[in-house]
Structure formats: C-alpha cells, structure tokens
C-alpha cells in the first residue's frame, strides 16, 4: 500500500495528500469510501543555518534507499492501522527553503496518523541510506553533516 | 567481491566501487574492513575509526560480525543523515 | 504569529503550508530566511462511518471559537519554539471525504512541530466550542456526537 | 443577563438566546443552571444532567462554581466535539 519514491525532483504536498486520500478510499471495500479521518504530513525543509549554508548535497545509495524506506514503512503498517502512507525522499543539490523529505500518513483517527508519521521520520533519519554534504556561503564545502545524538535517541523510543 | 562506498568513506577511498578478493580468513564485515584498512593510506584514513563506518550486505544494514560469504555487494558508509 | 480562522469554506493545505513557510521566513530577521526545517500538517476529514453517515453538521460558538483556539495556540507557542502556526476550523454542513480542520506547525526541528500539532489537536477536540450533529443515510438525524473518552485522556497527557 | 445555548442544550431549551433575571441568591454558574432548570419542562430536559452541561462566561470556559456577577454573556452547551 505504501507509496515510496526516491527522486531528485521536488514534490507537491497537496497532490500527495490527495493521492493518499483517493487510494485510501479506493481500498475501503467493506465500509465504502471515506473511512480516512486523519491525515498527517511531515515536510522536511533545508535550513540555511543562520546564513552559513547555501545548499545541501544529498547523496544516497540507489536501490537500498527505496528498499530500506519500504522496510520502515512496512513496520509502520504493522504497528498502526494506516489507510494510506507515502514517503518521498529527494537527493541531489537542495537549497535553503526547498523540500527534502515528505511523509504522509492517513488513518481513521489522529493518534495513529501522528505516531506513524513521527516513527517514520525517526527511522528515516537513522536508517535510510542518505548523507548530507554542506555547501557554504563562502564557497567552500562544510563537510558531511554528522548525525545528531538526539536522532539516535528518538529512534530508540520506538523499541 | 563487489564493494561500494558512500559519502566520506567514498571520498577518502577515492572510488565509488571496486572488485576485491580478500583472503579466505576474512569472514566477517569487521574483518573485511580491517583487511581493506591495510591496503593503503586512503583506506587507512577511511577506516580509521572502524566503529563509525557502517555496512550493508546486498542493500540491508548488517552488524560488524555479519558473515560476508555469499554476499553480492558489500557497502561501507558513514552513519546516515537523511530525513 | 498564529493564523487562526473559523470558516464554512474549505481550505487548501498546500496554500496554508506555503503561507506558514513564507511567514516564518519573513519573521526570521536575525538568521536570514529559511530557518524552518520541519512542517507538520494535520487534516481532519469527515468519515462516513461505514456508510451510515451522509453529513456532519458542525455548530460553533462564534467569537468564542476563534478566541479559544487562539488561547490554545498561544499555549502551544509558549511550550514549543514554533516559527509558524495555522489553525483553520470549518463549521456548517460537511460531507464524508471533506475537510473539517487543519493544523499547520513549523519549527527548526521535527519534534517541536510534531508535538505542537498533536497538542493542538488534542486541545481543539476537548476545548474548542464546536459540536457535531450526524445526518444519516436513512434521512434521519443520528443526534449529536458524544465526546470520546480517549479524547479527554489524550488532553490530560499534556498537563 | 444574556444567556446563549448551543447544540442539544439549545435544541432542548428551544431557543438560541434569551435575557433572564435570576433572583439575587443565584450567584454561581451551577446555581444559575439549577434556577433555569426550574423554569419549565424544556429547561428540566436540557439541564437534566447538570454535570454534563458546560458553561462559558464572556466566551471563556468556566467551572460550575464560577461567580456570575458582572457577566455579559453566559453560555451553556454540551461537551465539545470539534476537531
């Protein structure tokens, strides 16, 4: 059911929400359409870090990126009664203000949608094979972004 | 045996992939990393802190003690910073 | 900072996200624009309850609805470092598949955006003066929706 | 004193608002609800379970023991089901 894409192109939040809603409705054989009551989206956006950053370069492991996101999505679907799920992760050069990642979750009630979206983001941060390199305002490379300890800790809370 | 590298591991090794033939006593991911580390300065730099470098076998995360026998593609990379 | 609206008209999630992002950037005087790293949206949608329901009629207390949402929004801004916040709650006749409520939160990091959106929804459920009346498929009125005990419990977790 | 009603409290009372003049010994929201309850069958029905009916004074939620002195507008309604 999960719609997973790894792409360099930008995405359209509204179009993905509409697709999740249409897909959920189409899948609702027993109760008729319209059993989605809650849709949560998370959009990760490139910050400029106080003017220091002009771009992030996102490298990924083609093939494994899609497969690892699919594994995390399948785990989310096992844990919560989702009626729709979409994850889009971009790669390539991304400038401040531009989108990096989108997660859309849909469920009958809000708690499942919120928790699943939060879970997906925590796992994507620490398991999806993407790496960010900084391009700085002074023209140099700021090197590779180091993982945040908070991200590892955020993931362990779902164990 | 096909090895692929990503991010600063790739930059330090200086290549995106290569075919290597480790000796028979190299059985695990950790042993493979240790053997690669001895292949030259660039590898020594890439694997200087072996606990930091992560690995995947056939596009699945694995632990350092994972056996490499039968692996189609082994990847080495830094901790992920996606999302 | 919070943008709060109570209206019968539908809303456009993408337009509201863009407005929150533009507003956050405009407000970022010290660090330059683009210090939003995470945007969470929650969309509440009318379900048809297994085909039983043809519409919900949402009654509200004009004036108090806006003021109470503003009080909840102000509390969210005290608790989390938000860079943008939008709440839109509809009233009137709403059919299955149509939007009821939208919350958009923006912050530098994802945890604040997720928690603030979840907090806002929990509080809106139990504090915002709106009441739902059911219109059933058989042409009768199903009466007024009773509050769910889970909703009261969800609110107390923020105490 | 202006009273407004919403949802099933409004339906049972049969009006959206009214001006009332309770006696001086009606000092709190709970006492006002009790006094309204005695005004007829429709009010008795609306306030049959006084613990369920909520109140607001001047568009702010209040508890049953809130004093009504100086109130511009007092609202009675069922538990909210928005969101």
mmCIF file of C-alpha atoms in Angstrom, chain A residues 6-126:
data_model
loop_
_atom_site.group_PDB
_atom_site.id
_atom_site.type_symbol
_atom_site.label_atom_id
_atom_site.label_comp_id
_atom_site.label_asym_id
_atom_site.label_seq_id
_atom_site.Cartn_x
_atom_site.Cartn_y
_atom_site.Cartn_z
ATOM 1 C CA UNK A 6 13.403 8.424 -4.061
ATOM 2 C CA UNK A 7 13.855 11.214 -6.571
ATOM 3 C CA UNK A 8 15.759 14.404 -7.340
ATOM 4 C CA UNK A 9 12.584 16.266 -8.374
ATOM 5 C CA UNK A 10 10.549 18.301 -5.912
ATOM 6 C CA UNK A 11 7.168 17.046 -4.673
ATOM 7 C CA UNK A 12 3.728 18.617 -4.248
ATOM 8 C CA UNK A 13 2.336 18.114 -0.730
ATOM 9 C CA UNK A 14 -1.286 18.734 -1.765
ATOM 10 C CA UNK A 15 -1.097 16.279 -4.683
ATOM 11 C CA UNK A 16 0.368 13.575 -2.431
ATOM 12 C CA UNK A 17 -2.298 14.145 0.233
ATOM 13 C CA UNK A 18 -4.994 13.871 -2.446
ATOM 14 C CA UNK A 19 -3.416 10.661 -3.775
ATOM 15 C CA UNK A 20 -3.272 9.116 -0.298
ATOM 16 C CA UNK A 21 -6.895 10.080 0.284
ATOM 17 C CA UNK A 22 -8.015 8.671 -3.089
ATOM 18 C CA UNK A 23 -6.008 5.479 -2.516
ATOM 19 C CA UNK A 24 -7.477 5.013 0.966
ATOM 20 C CA UNK A 25 -10.979 5.497 -0.360
ATOM 21 C CA UNK A 26 -10.387 3.074 -3.213
ATOM 22 C CA UNK A 27 -9.109 0.465 -0.756
ATOM 23 C CA UNK A 28 -12.096 0.796 1.594
ATOM 24 C CA UNK A 29 -14.095 -2.082 0.157
ATOM 25 C CA UNK A 30 -16.002 -3.106 3.244
ATOM 26 C CA UNK A 31 -17.135 0.201 4.646
ATOM 27 C CA UNK A 32 -17.453 2.163 1.437
ATOM 28 C CA UNK A 33 -15.165 5.081 0.755
ATOM 29 C CA UNK A 34 -14.304 7.856 3.191
ATOM 30 C CA UNK A 35 -13.044 5.991 6.204
ATOM 31 C CA UNK A 36 -9.971 8.237 6.497
ATOM 32 C CA UNK A 37 -10.480 10.677 9.363
ATOM 33 C CA UNK A 38 -6.951 11.954 9.906
ATOM 34 C CA UNK A 39 -4.093 12.847 7.581
ATOM 35 C CA UNK A 40 -0.698 13.926 8.889
ATOM 36 C CA UNK A 41 2.063 15.272 6.686
ATOM 37 C CA UNK A 42 5.655 15.925 7.623
ATOM 38 C CA UNK A 43 7.757 18.042 5.288
ATOM 39 C CA UNK A 44 11.481 18.321 5.934
ATOM 40 C CA UNK A 45 12.912 21.541 4.559
ATOM 41 C CA UNK A 46 16.518 22.673 4.012
ATOM 42 C CA UNK A 47 17.522 25.405 6.517
ATOM 43 C CA UNK A 48 20.274 27.933 5.825
ATOM 44 C CA UNK A 49 21.728 27.589 9.340
ATOM 45 C CA UNK A 50 21.815 31.306 10.049
ATOM 46 C CA UNK A 51 23.060 32.220 6.576
ATOM 47 C CA UNK A 52 26.069 29.855 6.725
ATOM 48 C CA UNK A 53 24.645 27.375 4.217
ATOM 49 C CA UNK A 54 23.881 27.866 0.513
ATOM 50 C CA UNK A 55 22.953 24.266 -0.279
ATOM 51 C CA UNK A 56 22.889 20.673 0.897
ATOM 52 C CA UNK A 57 24.067 17.923 -1.406
ATOM 53 C CA UNK A 58 22.210 14.710 -0.659
ATOM 54 C CA UNK A 59 23.955 11.501 -1.620
ATOM 55 C CA UNK A 60 22.054 8.225 -1.449
ATOM 56 C CA UNK A 61 22.525 4.500 -2.034
ATOM 57 C CA UNK A 62 20.312 3.815 -5.060
ATOM 58 C CA UNK A 63 18.222 0.714 -4.609
ATOM 59 C CA UNK A 64 18.928 0.346 -0.905
ATOM 60 C CA UNK A 65 17.307 3.755 -0.195
ATOM 61 C CA UNK A 66 13.985 2.590 -1.642
ATOM 62 C CA UNK A 67 14.229 -0.847 -0.039
ATOM 63 C CA UNK A 68 15.131 0.467 3.418
ATOM 64 C CA UNK A 69 12.309 3.031 3.349
ATOM 65 C CA UNK A 70 9.956 0.218 2.274
ATOM 66 C CA UNK A 71 11.071 -1.879 5.246
ATOM 67 C CA UNK A 72 10.461 1.024 7.645
ATOM 68 C CA UNK A 73 7.071 1.706 6.006
ATOM 69 C CA UNK A 74 6.080 -1.961 6.341
ATOM 70 C CA UNK A 75 6.971 -1.804 10.043
ATOM 71 C CA UNK A 76 4.789 1.313 10.441
ATOM 72 C CA UNK A 77 1.901 -0.501 8.748
ATOM 73 C CA UNK A 78 2.326 -3.431 11.130
ATOM 74 C CA UNK A 79 2.234 -1.120 14.161
ATOM 75 C CA UNK A 80 -0.622 1.238 13.231
ATOM 76 C CA UNK A 81 -3.919 0.774 11.350
ATOM 77 C CA UNK A 82 -2.970 3.000 8.414
ATOM 78 C CA UNK A 83 -5.231 3.623 5.430
ATOM 79 C CA UNK A 84 -2.583 5.390 3.388
ATOM 80 C CA UNK A 85 1.151 6.026 3.512
ATOM 81 C CA UNK A 86 3.514 7.951 1.253
ATOM 82 C CA UNK A 87 7.228 8.654 1.670
ATOM 83 C CA UNK A 88 9.230 10.745 -0.791
ATOM 84 C CA UNK A 89 12.920 11.435 -0.210
ATOM 85 C CA UNK A 90 14.890 13.698 -2.524
ATOM 86 C CA UNK A 91 18.579 13.529 -3.434
ATOM 87 C CA UNK A 92 20.925 15.910 -5.226
ATOM 88 C CA UNK A 93 21.502 19.606 -4.607
ATOM 89 C CA UNK A 94 18.871 21.187 -2.372
ATOM 90 C CA UNK A 95 18.851 24.866 -1.432
ATOM 91 C CA UNK A 96 17.539 26.536 1.752
ATOM 92 C CA UNK A 97 13.749 26.692 1.732
ATOM 93 C CA UNK A 98 13.487 23.689 -0.598
ATOM 94 C CA UNK A 99 11.895 20.391 0.348
ATOM 95 C CA UNK A 100 13.976 17.362 1.356
ATOM 96 C CA UNK A 101 11.516 14.737 2.534
ATOM 97 C CA UNK A 102 7.780 14.151 2.732
ATOM 98 C CA UNK A 103 5.844 11.677 4.848
ATOM 99 C CA UNK A 104 2.057 11.390 4.567
ATOM 100 C CA UNK A 105 0.085 9.073 6.855
ATOM 101 C CA UNK A 106 -3.675 8.522 6.898
ATOM 102 C CA UNK A 107 -5.815 6.674 9.412
ATOM 103 C CA UNK A 108 -9.310 6.657 10.861
ATOM 104 C CA UNK A 109 -8.144 8.531 13.962
ATOM 105 C CA UNK A 110 -5.483 11.094 14.620
ATOM 106 C CA UNK A 111 -3.244 9.262 17.080
ATOM 107 C CA UNK A 112 -2.245 6.517 14.628
ATOM 108 C CA UNK A 113 -1.536 9.075 11.902
ATOM 109 C CA UNK A 114 0.598 11.256 14.206
ATOM 110 C CA UNK A 115 2.549 8.382 15.741
ATOM 111 C CA UNK A 116 3.202 6.633 12.431
ATOM 112 C CA UNK A 117 4.492 9.849 10.823
ATOM 113 C CA UNK A 118 6.757 10.552 13.791
ATOM 114 C CA UNK A 119 8.013 6.951 13.812
ATOM 115 C CA UNK A 120 8.739 7.060 10.069
ATOM 116 C CA UNK A 121 10.743 10.267 10.379
ATOM 117 C CA UNK A 122 12.777 8.957 13.325
ATOM 118 C CA UNK A 123 13.631 5.785 11.412
ATOM 119 C CA UNK A 124 14.346 7.553 8.136
ATOM 120 C CA UNK A 125 16.825 9.812 9.956
ATOM 121 C CA UNK A 126 18.866 6.929 11.307
#
